[in-house]
């Protein structure tokens, strides 16, 4: 009976979510369907506790890997979120994000937070970001998420830093594009953890901005 009630509940919630998503897309897009459906409620109905993975990801990571989840900002309304090894590093709730580029630096061996900061890429001082990127040490994991506009102030020097960290898309970032990225200093190949969506008035999800990006995965621990 519990399973049946859970299935019916999920169907009802899914239908409601679809309606809200259709008519109020901007406010609801930032909420993950998987989390919004309330799987914990199903757990209480069935009496079986559903597994929870670090950062709320769909799968657990192998030994000597760090779970991560990066969500870009949605337009200029909903801020980004960066989770690493089940710890929220940057988010609106923590009040440590800003419009532009949000970056967290992690020790690639211990998984400890080294530094986190936000850089205004529309009217800020780009030299602050140049210094920040230039001081990153070998073995550091770098997580980045865009919010509002990420490219107006971005120059060739900054782009070169991100290429060195493993980015394949930073050279093509433009005004109000959305971008999420995980790379590392000393990476020999291009990072597999990167998503980029162009600001295009024909395909934008919001008025003047593309839809948000959400990326999760497992980053290998640096083994000395």
PDB file of C-alpha atoms in Angstrom:
ATOM      1  CA  UNK A   1       0.000   0.000   0.000  1.00  0.00           C
ATOM      2  CA  UNK A   2       2.852   2.323   0.838  1.00  0.00           C
ATOM      3  CA  UNK A   3       4.431   1.821  -2.574  1.00  0.00           C
ATOM      4  CA  UNK A   4       1.116   2.502  -4.314  1.00  0.00           C
ATOM      5  CA  UNK A   5       0.601   5.710  -2.355  1.00  0.00           C
ATOM      6  CA  UNK A   6       4.130   6.782  -3.190  1.00  0.00           C
ATOM      7  CA  UNK A   7       3.592   6.222  -6.916  1.00  0.00           C
ATOM      8  CA  UNK A   8       0.309   8.135  -6.870  1.00  0.00           C
ATOM      9  CA  UNK A   9       1.930  10.956  -4.954  1.00  0.00           C
ATOM     10  CA  UNK A  10       4.781  11.205  -7.441  1.00  0.00           C
ATOM     11  CA  UNK A  11       2.321  11.270 -10.367  1.00  0.00           C
ATOM     12  CA  UNK A  12       0.386  14.087  -8.710  1.00  0.00           C
ATOM     13  CA  UNK A  13       3.531  16.053  -7.924  1.00  0.00           C
ATOM     14  CA  UNK A  14       4.874  15.521 -11.423  1.00  0.00           C
ATOM     15  CA  UNK A  15       1.664  16.867 -12.933  1.00  0.00           C
ATOM     16  CA  UNK A  16       1.737  19.886 -10.645  1.00  0.00           C
ATOM     17  CA  UNK A  17       5.406  20.498 -11.397  1.00  0.00           C
ATOM     18  CA  UNK A  18       4.737  20.356 -15.133  1.00  0.00           C
ATOM     19  CA  UNK A  19       1.991  22.977 -14.848  1.00  0.00           C
ATOM     20  CA  UNK A  20       4.141  25.246 -12.697  1.00  0.00           C
ATOM     21  CA  UNK A  21       7.104  24.713 -15.000  1.00  0.00           C
ATOM     22  CA  UNK A  22       4.985  25.683 -18.013  1.00  0.00           C
ATOM     23  CA  UNK A  23       3.438  28.836 -16.603  1.00  0.00           C
ATOM     24  CA  UNK A  24       6.040  29.980 -14.103  1.00  0.00           C
ATOM     25  CA  UNK A  25       9.201  28.689 -15.700  1.00  0.00           C
ATOM     26  CA  UNK A  26      11.669  31.283 -14.430  1.00  0.00           C
ATOM     27  CA  UNK A  27      10.974  30.753 -10.747  1.00  0.00           C
ATOM     28  CA  UNK A  28      10.782  26.985 -10.908  1.00  0.00           C
ATOM     29  CA  UNK A  29      13.614  26.196 -13.271  1.00  0.00           C
ATOM     30  CA  UNK A  30      16.156  26.558 -10.494  1.00  0.00           C
ATOM     31  CA  UNK A  31      14.547  23.716  -8.545  1.00  0.00           C
ATOM     32  CA  UNK A  32      15.722  20.233  -9.460  1.00  0.00           C
ATOM     33  CA  UNK A  33      12.801  18.012 -10.401  1.00  0.00           C
ATOM     34  CA  UNK A  34      14.478  15.098  -8.675  1.00  0.00           C
ATOM     35  CA  UNK A  35      14.709  16.940  -5.364  1.00  0.00           C
ATOM     36  CA  UNK A  36      11.364  18.742  -5.688  1.00  0.00           C
ATOM     37  CA  UNK A  37       9.418  15.520  -6.021  1.00  0.00           C
ATOM     38  CA  UNK A  38      10.143  14.793  -2.395  1.00  0.00           C
ATOM     39  CA  UNK A  39      11.671  11.353  -2.510  1.00  0.00           C
ATOM     40  CA  UNK A  40      12.185  11.519   1.240  1.00  0.00           C
ATOM     41  CA  UNK A  41       8.413  11.579   1.607  1.00  0.00           C
ATOM     42  CA  UNK A  42       8.200   8.384  -0.410  1.00  0.00           C
ATOM     43  CA  UNK A  43      10.754   6.921   1.901  1.00  0.00           C
ATOM     44  CA  UNK A  44       8.511   7.548   4.894  1.00  0.00           C
ATOM     45  CA  UNK A  45       5.511   6.048   3.108  1.00  0.00           C
ATOM     46  CA  UNK A  46       7.275   2.867   2.070  1.00  0.00           C
ATOM     47  CA  UNK A  47       9.229   2.487   5.280  1.00  0.00           C
ATOM     48  CA  UNK A  48      12.447   2.123   3.284  1.00  0.00           C
ATOM     49  CA  UNK A  49      15.150   4.729   3.516  1.00  0.00           C
ATOM     50  CA  UNK A  50      16.365   5.767   0.083  1.00  0.00           C
ATOM     51  CA  UNK A  51      20.131   6.143  -0.343  1.00  0.00           C
ATOM     52  CA  UNK A  52      21.525   9.644  -0.230  1.00  0.00           C
ATOM     53  CA  UNK A  53      24.646  10.469  -2.177  1.00  0.00           C
ATOM     54  CA  UNK A  54      27.050  13.316  -1.467  1.00  0.00           C
ATOM     55  CA  UNK A  55      25.968  16.718  -2.836  1.00  0.00           C
ATOM     56  CA  UNK A  56      22.594  15.137  -3.626  1.00  0.00           C
ATOM     57  CA  UNK A  57      24.034  13.497  -6.737  1.00  0.00           C
ATOM     58  CA  UNK A  58      22.383  10.591  -8.506  1.00  0.00           C
ATOM     59  CA  UNK A  59      25.292   8.214  -7.840  1.00  0.00           C
ATOM     60  CA  UNK A  60      28.016   7.741  -5.262  1.00  0.00           C
ATOM     61  CA  UNK A  61      31.636   8.298  -6.191  1.00  0.00           C
ATOM     62  CA  UNK A  62      34.355   5.630  -5.992  1.00  0.00           C
ATOM     63  CA  UNK A  63      37.029   5.651  -3.332  1.00  0.00           C
ATOM     64  CA  UNK A  64      39.569   8.458  -3.803  1.00  0.00           C
ATOM     65  CA  UNK A  65      37.101  10.578  -5.763  1.00  0.00           C
ATOM     66  CA  UNK A  66      35.326  13.751  -4.629  1.00  0.00           C
ATOM     67  CA  UNK A  67      31.635  14.251  -5.374  1.00  0.00           C
ATOM     68  CA  UNK A  68      30.752  17.676  -6.742  1.00  0.00           C
ATOM     69  CA  UNK A  69      27.738  19.555  -8.016  1.00  0.00           C
ATOM     70  CA  UNK A  70      27.829  22.950  -9.721  1.00  0.00           C
ATOM     71  CA  UNK A  71      24.726  24.955 -10.641  1.00  0.00           C
ATOM     72  CA  UNK A  72      25.025  28.207 -12.563  1.00  0.00           C
ATOM     73  CA  UNK A  73      22.924  31.262 -11.866  1.00  0.00           C
ATOM     74  CA  UNK A  74      19.515  31.635 -13.470  1.00  0.00           C
ATOM     75  CA  UNK A  75      19.324  34.984 -15.286  1.00  0.00           C
ATOM     76  CA  UNK A  76      20.072  37.729 -12.743  1.00  0.00           C
ATOM     77  CA  UNK A  77      17.563  36.364 -10.237  1.00  0.00           C
ATOM     78  CA  UNK A  78      18.705  33.034  -8.794  1.00  0.00           C
ATOM     79  CA  UNK A  79      22.332  32.717  -7.717  1.00  0.00           C
ATOM     80  CA  UNK A  80      24.672  29.784  -8.389  1.00  0.00           C
ATOM     81  CA  UNK A  81      25.607  26.950  -6.043  1.00  0.00           C
ATOM     82  CA  UNK A  82      28.833  24.973  -5.673  1.00  0.00           C
ATOM     83  CA  UNK A  83      29.012  21.753  -3.620  1.00  0.00           C
ATOM     84  CA  UNK A  84      32.162  19.683  -3.101  1.00  0.00           C
ATOM     85  CA  UNK A  85      32.479  16.480  -1.084  1.00  0.00           C
ATOM     86  CA  UNK A  86      29.016  17.098   0.407  1.00  0.00           C
ATOM     87  CA  UNK A  87      29.820  20.624   1.580  1.00  0.00           C
ATOM     88  CA  UNK A  88      28.096  23.669   0.088  1.00  0.00           C
ATOM     89  CA  UNK A  89      30.963  26.025  -0.631  1.00  0.00           C
ATOM     90  CA  UNK A  90      29.120  28.885  -2.305  1.00  0.00           C
ATOM     91  CA  UNK A  91      25.408  29.696  -2.489  1.00  0.00           C
ATOM     92  CA  UNK A  92      22.797  32.391  -1.917  1.00  0.00           C
ATOM     93  CA  UNK A  93      22.126  30.931   1.528  1.00  0.00           C
ATOM     94  CA  UNK A  94      25.797  31.297   2.486  1.00  0.00           C
ATOM     95  CA  UNK A  95      25.690  34.840   1.109  1.00  0.00           C
ATOM     96  CA  UNK A  96      29.104  34.504  -0.541  1.00  0.00           C
ATOM     97  CA  UNK A  97      28.206  34.677  -4.232  1.00  0.00           C
ATOM     98  CA  UNK A  98      28.075  37.576  -6.649  1.00  0.00           C
ATOM     99  CA  UNK A  99      27.093  38.426 -10.187  1.00  0.00           C
ATOM    100  CA  UNK A 100      29.841  37.457 -12.573  1.00  0.00           C
ATOM    101  CA  UNK A 101      32.174  34.540 -11.929  1.00  0.00           C
ATOM    102  CA  UNK A 102      32.060  32.504  -8.706  1.00  0.00           C
ATOM    103  CA  UNK A 103      35.143  30.371  -8.009  1.00  0.00           C
ATOM    104  CA  UNK A 104      36.101  27.902  -5.264  1.00  0.00           C
ATOM    105  CA  UNK A 105      39.600  26.471  -4.891  1.00  0.00           C
ATOM    106  CA  UNK A 106      40.060  23.061  -3.257  1.00  0.00           C
ATOM    107  CA  UNK A 107      43.108  21.132  -2.117  1.00  0.00           C
ATOM    108  CA  UNK A 108      43.201  18.276  -4.629  1.00  0.00           C
ATOM    109  CA  UNK A 109      44.583  15.816  -2.073  1.00  0.00           C
ATOM    110  CA  UNK A 110      42.682  16.599   1.132  1.00  0.00           C
ATOM    111  CA  UNK A 111      39.531  18.109  -0.356  1.00  0.00           C
ATOM    112  CA  UNK A 112      39.799  21.130   1.945  1.00  0.00           C
ATOM    113  CA  UNK A 113      38.582  24.552   0.849  1.00  0.00           C
ATOM    114  CA  UNK A 114      41.482  26.885   0.141  1.00  0.00           C
ATOM    115  CA  UNK A 115      39.700  29.991  -1.052  1.00  0.00           C
ATOM    116  CA  UNK A 116      36.380  31.118  -2.548  1.00  0.00           C
ATOM    117  CA  UNK A 117      35.506  34.434  -4.150  1.00  0.00           C
ATOM    118  CA  UNK A 118      33.169  36.142  -6.612  1.00  0.00           C
ATOM    119  CA  UNK A 119      34.294  38.497  -9.390  1.00  0.00           C
ATOM    120  CA  UNK A 120      32.132  41.104 -11.083  1.00  0.00           C
ATOM    121  CA  UNK A 121      32.737  40.483 -14.774  1.00  0.00           C
ATOM    122  CA  UNK A 122      30.647  43.419 -16.014  1.00  0.00           C
ATOM    123  CA  UNK A 123      32.052  46.408 -14.132  1.00  0.00           C
ATOM    124  CA  UNK A 124      34.644  44.970 -11.734  1.00  0.00           C
ATOM    125  CA  UNK A 125      38.436  45.207 -11.683  1.00  0.00           C
ATOM    126  CA  UNK A 126      39.680  42.317 -13.835  1.00  0.00           C
ATOM    127  CA  UNK A 127      43.167  42.537 -12.315  1.00  0.00           C
ATOM    128  CA  UNK A 128      41.789  41.007  -9.097  1.00  0.00           C
ATOM    129  CA  UNK A 129      40.739  37.890 -11.015  1.00  0.00           C
ATOM    130  CA  UNK A 130      44.061  37.797 -12.875  1.00  0.00           C
ATOM    131  CA  UNK A 131      45.921  37.792  -9.545  1.00  0.00           C
ATOM    132  CA  UNK A 132      43.574  35.194  -8.060  1.00  0.00           C
ATOM    133  CA  UNK A 133      44.082  32.787 -10.962  1.00  0.00           C
ATOM    134  CA  UNK A 134      47.801  33.438 -11.193  1.00  0.00           C
ATOM    135  CA  UNK A 135      48.336  32.391  -7.562  1.00  0.00           C
ATOM    136  CA  UNK A 136      46.669  28.977  -7.914  1.00  0.00           C
ATOM    137  CA  UNK A 137      49.124  26.252  -6.948  1.00  0.00           C
ATOM    138  CA  UNK A 138      49.754  22.915  -8.649  1.00  0.00           C
ATOM    139  CA  UNK A 139      47.274  20.226  -7.599  1.00  0.00           C
ATOM    140  CA  UNK A 140      44.447  22.667  -6.798  1.00  0.00           C
ATOM    141  CA  UNK A 141      40.933  21.779  -7.988  1.00  0.00           C
ATOM    142  CA  UNK A 142      39.045  24.766  -9.403  1.00  0.00           C
ATOM    143  CA  UNK A 143      35.240  24.983  -9.520  1.00  0.00           C
ATOM    144  CA  UNK A 144      33.537  27.870 -11.315  1.00  0.00           C
ATOM    145  CA  UNK A 145      29.946  28.966 -11.946  1.00  0.00           C
ATOM    146  CA  UNK A 146      28.582  31.925 -13.887  1.00  0.00           C
ATOM    147  CA  UNK A 147      25.875  34.307 -12.709  1.00  0.00           C
ATOM    148  CA  UNK A 148      24.300  37.006 -14.894  1.00  0.00           C
ATOM    149  CA  UNK A 149      27.255  38.057 -17.099  1.00  0.00           C
ATOM    150  CA  UNK A 150      30.579  36.236 -17.077  1.00  0.00           C
ATOM    151  CA  UNK A 151      32.424  37.632 -20.086  1.00  0.00           C
ATOM    152  CA  UNK A 152      32.290  41.417 -20.522  1.00  0.00           C
ATOM    153  CA  UNK A 153      35.540  42.017 -18.595  1.00  0.00           C
ATOM    154  CA  UNK A 154      37.143  38.681 -19.465  1.00  0.00           C
ATOM    155  CA  UNK A 155      40.408  39.243 -21.308  1.00  0.00           C
ATOM    156  CA  UNK A 156      42.928  36.992 -23.049  1.00  0.00           C
ATOM    157  CA  UNK A 157      45.040  36.632 -19.908  1.00  0.00           C
ATOM    158  CA  UNK A 158      42.125  35.313 -17.853  1.00  0.00           C
ATOM    159  CA  UNK A 159      41.034  32.995 -20.632  1.00  0.00           C
ATOM    160  CA  UNK A 160      44.577  31.628 -20.884  1.00  0.00           C
ATOM    161  CA  UNK A 161      44.549  30.828 -17.168  1.00  0.00           C
ATOM    162  CA  UNK A 162      41.387  28.777 -17.566  1.00  0.00           C
ATOM    163  CA  UNK A 163      42.763  26.992 -20.628  1.00  0.00           C
ATOM    164  CA  UNK A 164      45.717  25.995 -18.466  1.00  0.00           C
ATOM    165  CA  UNK A 165      43.229  24.628 -15.920  1.00  0.00           C
ATOM    166  CA  UNK A 166      41.660  22.428 -18.609  1.00  0.00           C
ATOM    167  CA  UNK A 167      38.860  24.527 -20.102  1.00  0.00           C
ATOM    168  CA  UNK A 168      37.773  23.936 -23.686  1.00  0.00           C
ATOM    169  CA  UNK A 169      35.011  26.565 -23.803  1.00  0.00           C
ATOM    170  CA  UNK A 170      36.417  29.625 -22.060  1.00  0.00           C
ATOM    171  CA  UNK A 171      37.722  31.058 -25.347  1.00  0.00           C
ATOM    172  CA  UNK A 172      34.139  31.205 -26.647  1.00  0.00           C
ATOM    173  CA  UNK A 173      32.440  32.721 -23.595  1.00  0.00           C
ATOM    174  CA  UNK A 174      30.339  35.757 -24.493  1.00  0.00           C
ATOM    175  CA  UNK A 175      27.997  38.264 -22.890  1.00  0.00           C
ATOM    176  CA  UNK A 176      25.505  36.580 -20.524  1.00  0.00           C
ATOM    177  CA  UNK A 177      26.518  33.055 -21.522  1.00  0.00           C
ATOM    178  CA  UNK A 178      26.089  30.424 -18.821  1.00  0.00           C
ATOM    179  CA  UNK A 179      29.114  28.351 -17.827  1.00  0.00           C
ATOM    180  CA  UNK A 180      30.033  25.754 -15.217  1.00  0.00           C
ATOM    181  CA  UNK A 181      33.507  24.261 -14.967  1.00  0.00           C
ATOM    182  CA  UNK A 182      35.725  22.018 -12.863  1.00  0.00           C
ATOM    183  CA  UNK A 183      39.418  21.853 -13.679  1.00  0.00           C
ATOM    184  CA  UNK A 184      42.775  21.635 -11.927  1.00  0.00           C
ATOM    185  CA  UNK A 185      46.174  23.267 -11.960  1.00  0.00           C
ATOM    186  CA  UNK A 186      48.606  20.858 -13.590  1.00  0.00           C
ATOM    187  CA  UNK A 187      45.942  18.999 -15.580  1.00  0.00           C
ATOM    188  CA  UNK A 188      47.596  17.389 -18.605  1.00  0.00           C
ATOM    189  CA  UNK A 189      44.433  17.011 -20.681  1.00  0.00           C
ATOM    190  CA  UNK A 190      41.217  18.957 -21.174  1.00  0.00           C
ATOM    191  CA  UNK A 191      38.745  18.667 -18.306  1.00  0.00           C
ATOM    192  CA  UNK A 192      35.690  16.466 -18.969  1.00  0.00           C
ATOM    193  CA  UNK A 193      33.720  18.587 -16.503  1.00  0.00           C
ATOM    194  CA  UNK A 194      32.502  21.654 -18.346  1.00  0.00           C
ATOM    195  CA  UNK A 195      29.221  22.950 -19.757  1.00  0.00           C
ATOM    196  CA  UNK A 196      28.560  26.100 -21.746  1.00  0.00           C
ATOM    197  CA  UNK A 197      25.391  27.531 -23.241  1.00  0.00           C
ATOM    198  CA  UNK A 198      25.312  30.640 -25.433  1.00  0.00           C
ATOM    199  CA  UNK A 199      23.151  33.676 -24.874  1.00  0.00           C
ATOM    200  CA  UNK A 200      20.879  33.530 -27.913  1.00  0.00           C
ATOM    201  CA  UNK A 201      17.607  35.439 -28.097  1.00  0.00           C
ATOM    202  CA  UNK A 202      16.144  32.717 -30.315  1.00  0.00           C
ATOM    203  CA  UNK A 203      16.759  29.930 -27.801  1.00  0.00           C
ATOM    204  CA  UNK A 204      17.064  31.693 -24.414  1.00  0.00           C
ATOM    205  CA  UNK A 205      14.996  30.175 -21.629  1.00  0.00           C
ATOM    206  CA  UNK A 206      14.623  33.527 -19.876  1.00  0.00           C
ATOM    207  CA  UNK A 207      14.253  37.014 -21.270  1.00  0.00           C
ATOM    208  CA  UNK A 208      17.836  37.903 -22.145  1.00  0.00           C
ATOM    209  CA  UNK A 209      19.518  34.879 -20.555  1.00  0.00           C
ATOM    210  CA  UNK A 210      19.912  31.173 -21.419  1.00  0.00           C
ATOM    211  CA  UNK A 211      18.714  28.450 -19.065  1.00  0.00           C
ATOM    212  CA  UNK A 212      20.758  27.523 -16.033  1.00  0.00           C
ATOM    213  CA  UNK A 213      23.306  24.722 -16.153  1.00  0.00           C
ATOM    214  CA  UNK A 214      23.588  21.891 -13.634  1.00  0.00           C
ATOM    215  CA  UNK A 215      26.577  19.551 -13.584  1.00  0.00           C
ATOM    216  CA  UNK A 216      27.508  16.769 -11.162  1.00  0.00           C
ATOM    217  CA  UNK A 217      30.248  14.179 -11.118  1.00  0.00           C
ATOM    218  CA  UNK A 218      33.275  12.663  -9.412  1.00  0.00           C
ATOM    219  CA  UNK A 219      36.639  14.442  -9.425  1.00  0.00           C
ATOM    220  CA  UNK A 220      39.693  12.233  -8.818  1.00  0.00           C
ATOM    221  CA  UNK A 221      41.758  12.901  -5.720  1.00  0.00           C
ATOM    222  CA  UNK A 222      45.351  13.952  -6.422  1.00  0.00           C
ATOM    223  CA  UNK A 223      47.570  11.096  -5.265  1.00  0.00           C
ATOM    224  CA  UNK A 224      51.196  12.015  -4.520  1.00  0.00           C
TER     225      UNK A 224
END
